[in-house]
Amino acid sequence: MRYRLSDIARMCGGELRGRDCWVGDVVTDSRRCAFGAGAMYVAMRGVNHDSHDYIADMYRIGIRAFMVERISLEAEDAGYVCVDNALEALQRLAAAHRASFKGVVVGITGSNGKTIVKEWTARALPTSVKLIASPMSYNSQLGVALSLLMIEGDEDVALIEAGISEAGEMERLERMIKPDVVVMTSIGDAHQANFATLEHKVREKLILAHQARRIVFHSDYSEVEKIIAELQLPFVDAALQEVEDQPLHNEAKRVNRQLVKALCEELGYDCMLPDNFDVAMRQEVKEGVYGSKIINDSYNSDINSLALSLDMLRSVSLGGPTLVIMSDILQSGMTDEELYGRVSQLVKRAGVDVLIGVGERIKAHRTLFECETRFYDTTEELMRSLTHEDIEDRTILLKGNRRSRFETLCHQLERRSHTTTLEINLDAMTHNVGYFRRFLPMNHRLVAMVKAHSYGAGDVEVAQLMQRLGISYLAVAFADEGIVLREKGITMPIVVLNADAGSFDKMIAHSLQPEIYSFHSLEDFVLSVERYGAHGYPIHIKLDTGMHRLGFVAEEVDDLISRLKDNRSIRVASVFAHLACADDPTQDDFSREQISLFDALSRRIVDAMPYEVIRHMANSAAIERLPEAAFDMCRLGLGLYGYGYEHNDELKPVATLKTRIVQLRRRSQGETIGYGRSQSLERDSVIATIPVGYADGLDRHLGGGRWNMLVAGHEVPTVGRICMDSCMIDVTDVEGVNEGDEVVIFSSARGNTLEDMAAVLGTISYEIMTSVAARVKRIYVRE
């Protein structure tokens, strides 16, 4: 897009004030570091934040064009489009921009598979086709608007995702997208909470197709077929497409391939997608060799996704040295001069230290880049040339096109480790933070519990995300956990909940803040602060209101106040307590007694201090159920990770434990499996061995068929006893199973969740998450 602010004001119904700037990019997140020339910052007021607060920051980094609901900064060289509602204005702008587009717009909706169908279609279309695809999973009310505004205008095809979570949303998306063709992917239980029935959800999604010339769907989904016939929508049934008869043993993959082939045919192009094609649809953050971190985004190489990847690079690196390894961009709709000029601007603004380019086209424009650069013709040439010094302690972004074979480069850079991996979905964690913020006032403070290796999810990666999401405090159990975060570059306030005198000196040296729960701990910490010669060191006072674990009791509060109020060495940052059973409605009377007692005791301390003191008591469950416990700040524990709420479909579990089959063997009926010959086979079977055992955190009580894992979507039971480093599963009923196939130990799938596993074991999901061994590699993904 390229408009003057006066054009934008006319298109969205706003009023221009100030300078009439040219606009070529739209920024809605003040944390973005990579954006193109002529960017316009759109400030919005939400339930929990007001991004107008960051207009001055955006002005300082060079933005001069703004869309605002109120002007919070007057600058002579800046221009403002003033609107009543910035999101609605941005949607009107997107609709007007789309109306000027002469190519074919494809809207892609459904419960699951939208991103896969979009990305596979982008790879299936001939390379001569100029196309744009919405980046990542930009399918929300805001994401669709931003995707449409990325259209340059000379593309042949635009692939736009459209996702909804409640009734009424698709009408707004349809007004923007106005698709020529609609693809309906799978229909299932995802996002079902706000729809009365599955039919209700299908009808809402099909609003996208009401004015389309054709809808591509799959008749395997009978609910969709019935309503399409009732509405008399012109359709193409993808089930009629042939795919290679191979052991896919994955119905979703087969359906998605048929949808892609049908869509290509509807668009008038040959489908160039091989039948054996597969690709990851996400960014992955992995530990690399020589102390490096790898951001693997090699499945997607275009100018729009590059900006998002550079933002992630800057976030993960925490100011440390960065390296971008990037291939030619194959399709952009721009001349190479314009394309790599924009790439160089994004790289410069992101503060990239070193760029390595792979391919003739990026190499031909090497003079456009101002950072340190090297260029190679092929990935193989680059891999032969990389040295220890190139990689050591760097955060490395891999951004490659489909021909570059960067997956081999990623494998070379990745630290060799366990086949079993724990995948942590950072997008799901972000969603969960947003879910809990819905129950709280705007800008309400939050503490993120990252103790015990973030409940097994990892340390610095989770902390980085919390810092990026504007969380006020991190909380760890012991000083050593906080020190690790400091050593890895985390600067935000960290509270140590199990602070003891032996660690006080180390805590002060690393700017960690202690929980103080007794007069003894208070005296010892004051002595440590005095030894360091510090003043006003922040501490957090723990009150016991009924949990009866740690904390000052009511009878000690007067003495506590007298010791605190005149002490210059320390300052009370917060007063807090724990609710014993906030998740149990039958105990609400007790919980409210706790809240009332805390309110009274903490108020006495707060009123006695000559400075502001924060009060907090609510955990994840109380945020939802007991609003009177919110006070000044709330603590997110297991709810942050999507667990502890078995019947809450809105929270997203963040962790998936996976491994791969290392051996397949056919065994006869009556044979026994594993230690102790504890289980005999009741039929001729195919038994798979997988490299995960109780040393990895897989409880021994899950053996003997008491737990089902997933192979290609099929439930497969354990067989025999769980061993230390491996176990066996029965894959007899999985057609076409092979060595190397993925096995999902637990995930977010119904029947395969941590909550399900906890029920089998008679324990809680906390215990299982924190039991996943450190030797299991953590991989951090963004969809």
Tab-separated table of N, CA, C and O in Angstrom, residues 60 108 117 119 135 140 143 187-188 208 253 329-330 526-527 547 557 565 567 576 581 615 649 706 751:
chain	number	residue	atom	x	y	z
A	60	ARG	N	9.797	8.914	18.713
A	60	ARG	CA	11.236	8.982	18.944
A	60	ARG	C	12.014	8.051	18.022
A	60	ARG	O	13.171	8.332	17.692
A	108	ILE	N	-9.789	-18.093	3.375
A	108	ILE	CA	-9.634	-19.453	3.900
A	108	ILE	C	-10.124	-19.476	5.345
A	108	ILE	O	-9.611	-18.750	6.194
A	117	VAL	N	-3.315	-25.092	4.769
A	117	VAL	CA	-3.850	-24.986	3.406
A	117	VAL	C	-3.313	-23.728	2.721
A	117	VAL	O	-2.965	-23.758	1.539
A	119	GLU	N	-0.415	-22.127	3.315
A	119	GLU	CA	1.002	-22.249	2.987
A	119	GLU	C	1.244	-23.305	1.915
A	119	GLU	O	2.090	-23.124	1.033
A	135	PRO	N	0.532	-13.319	6.659
A	135	PRO	CA	1.654	-13.911	7.385
A	135	PRO	C	1.193	-14.708	8.591
A	135	PRO	O	0.234	-14.343	9.269
A	140	SER	N	-7.359	-12.751	12.601
A	140	SER	CA	-8.299	-12.121	13.526
A	140	SER	C	-8.870	-10.846	12.909
A	140	SER	O	-8.549	-10.471	11.776
A	143	GLY	N	-5.754	-8.932	12.466
A	143	GLY	CA	-4.825	-9.601	11.568
A	143	GLY	C	-5.265	-9.589	10.112
A	143	GLY	O	-4.446	-9.412	9.205
A	187	ILE	N	-13.824	-28.881	10.013
A	187	ILE	CA	-14.756	-28.368	11.018
A	187	ILE	C	-14.712	-29.313	12.219
A	187	ILE	O	-14.895	-30.510	12.078
A	188	GLY	N	-14.428	-28.733	13.382
A	188	GLY	CA	-14.341	-29.550	14.590
A	188	GLY	C	-14.676	-28.735	15.818
A	188	GLY	O	-15.373	-27.712	15.742
A	208	LEU	N	-18.662	-15.984	5.086
A	208	LEU	CA	-17.560	-15.534	4.235
A	208	LEU	C	-17.818	-15.841	2.762
A	208	LEU	O	-17.312	-15.131	1.880
A	253	LYS	N	-4.234	-34.691	6.704
A	253	LYS	CA	-3.259	-34.369	5.661
A	253	LYS	C	-3.839	-34.675	4.277
A	253	LYS	O	-3.666	-33.902	3.329
A	329	ILE	N	14.376	-14.107	-1.901
A	329	ILE	CA	12.919	-14.115	-1.817
A	329	ILE	C	12.393	-14.337	-3.227
A	329	ILE	O	12.686	-13.550	-4.134
A	330	LEU	N	11.630	-15.405	-3.420
A	330	LEU	CA	11.272	-15.821	-4.777
A	330	LEU	C	10.138	-15.014	-5.374
A	330	LEU	O	10.117	-14.746	-6.564
A	526	VAL	N	18.026	-7.670	56.329
A	526	VAL	CA	18.471	-6.302	56.620
A	526	VAL	C	19.978	-6.278	56.839
A	526	VAL	O	20.680	-5.374	56.356
A	527	LEU	N	20.517	-7.257	57.541
A	527	LEU	CA	21.965	-7.328	57.753
A	527	LEU	C	22.707	-7.451	56.420
A	527	LEU	O	23.750	-6.811	56.214
A	547	MET	N	-3.533	-20.253	54.863
A	547	MET	CA	-2.811	-21.310	54.154
A	547	MET	C	-1.950	-22.104	55.144
A	547	MET	O	-1.746	-23.314	54.981
A	557	VAL	N	1.532	-8.312	63.245
A	557	VAL	CA	1.511	-7.199	62.305
A	557	VAL	C	1.958	-5.888	62.943
A	557	VAL	O	2.706	-5.103	62.344
A	565	LYS	N	8.618	0.574	59.107
A	565	LYS	CA	8.313	1.932	58.640
A	565	LYS	C	9.481	2.897	58.757
A	565	LYS	O	9.572	3.853	57.980
A	567	ASN	N	12.789	1.845	58.711
A	567	ASN	CA	14.003	1.186	58.250
A	567	ASN	C	14.362	1.684	56.854
A	567	ASN	O	13.624	1.468	55.894
A	576	PHE	N	1.546	-9.675	50.384
A	576	PHE	CA	0.748	-10.669	49.675
A	576	PHE	C	0.435	-11.861	50.565
A	576	PHE	O	0.991	-12.020	51.664
A	581	CYS	N	-7.667	-22.494	48.572
A	581	CYS	CA	-8.528	-23.332	47.710
A	581	CYS	C	-9.397	-22.462	46.812
A	581	CYS	O	-10.617	-22.622	46.768
A	615	ARG	N	-0.528	-4.623	46.793
A	615	ARG	CA	-1.124	-5.772	47.475
A	615	ARG	C	-1.554	-6.807	46.432
A	615	ARG	O	-2.114	-6.462	45.398
A	649	ASP	N	-12.471	-24.567	27.798
A	649	ASP	CA	-12.019	-24.708	26.417
A	649	ASP	C	-11.317	-23.468	25.893
A	649	ASP	O	-10.740	-23.499	24.802
A	706	ARG	N	-2.230	-48.381	30.297
A	706	ARG	CA	-2.969	-47.385	31.091
A	706	ARG	C	-2.896	-45.989	30.485
A	706	ARG	O	-3.562	-45.080	30.979
A	751	GLY	N	-8.430	-36.308	25.353
A	751	GLY	CA	-8.025	-37.653	25.712
A	751	GLY	C	-6.530	-37.832	25.830
A	751	GLY	O	-6.055	-38.868	26.308
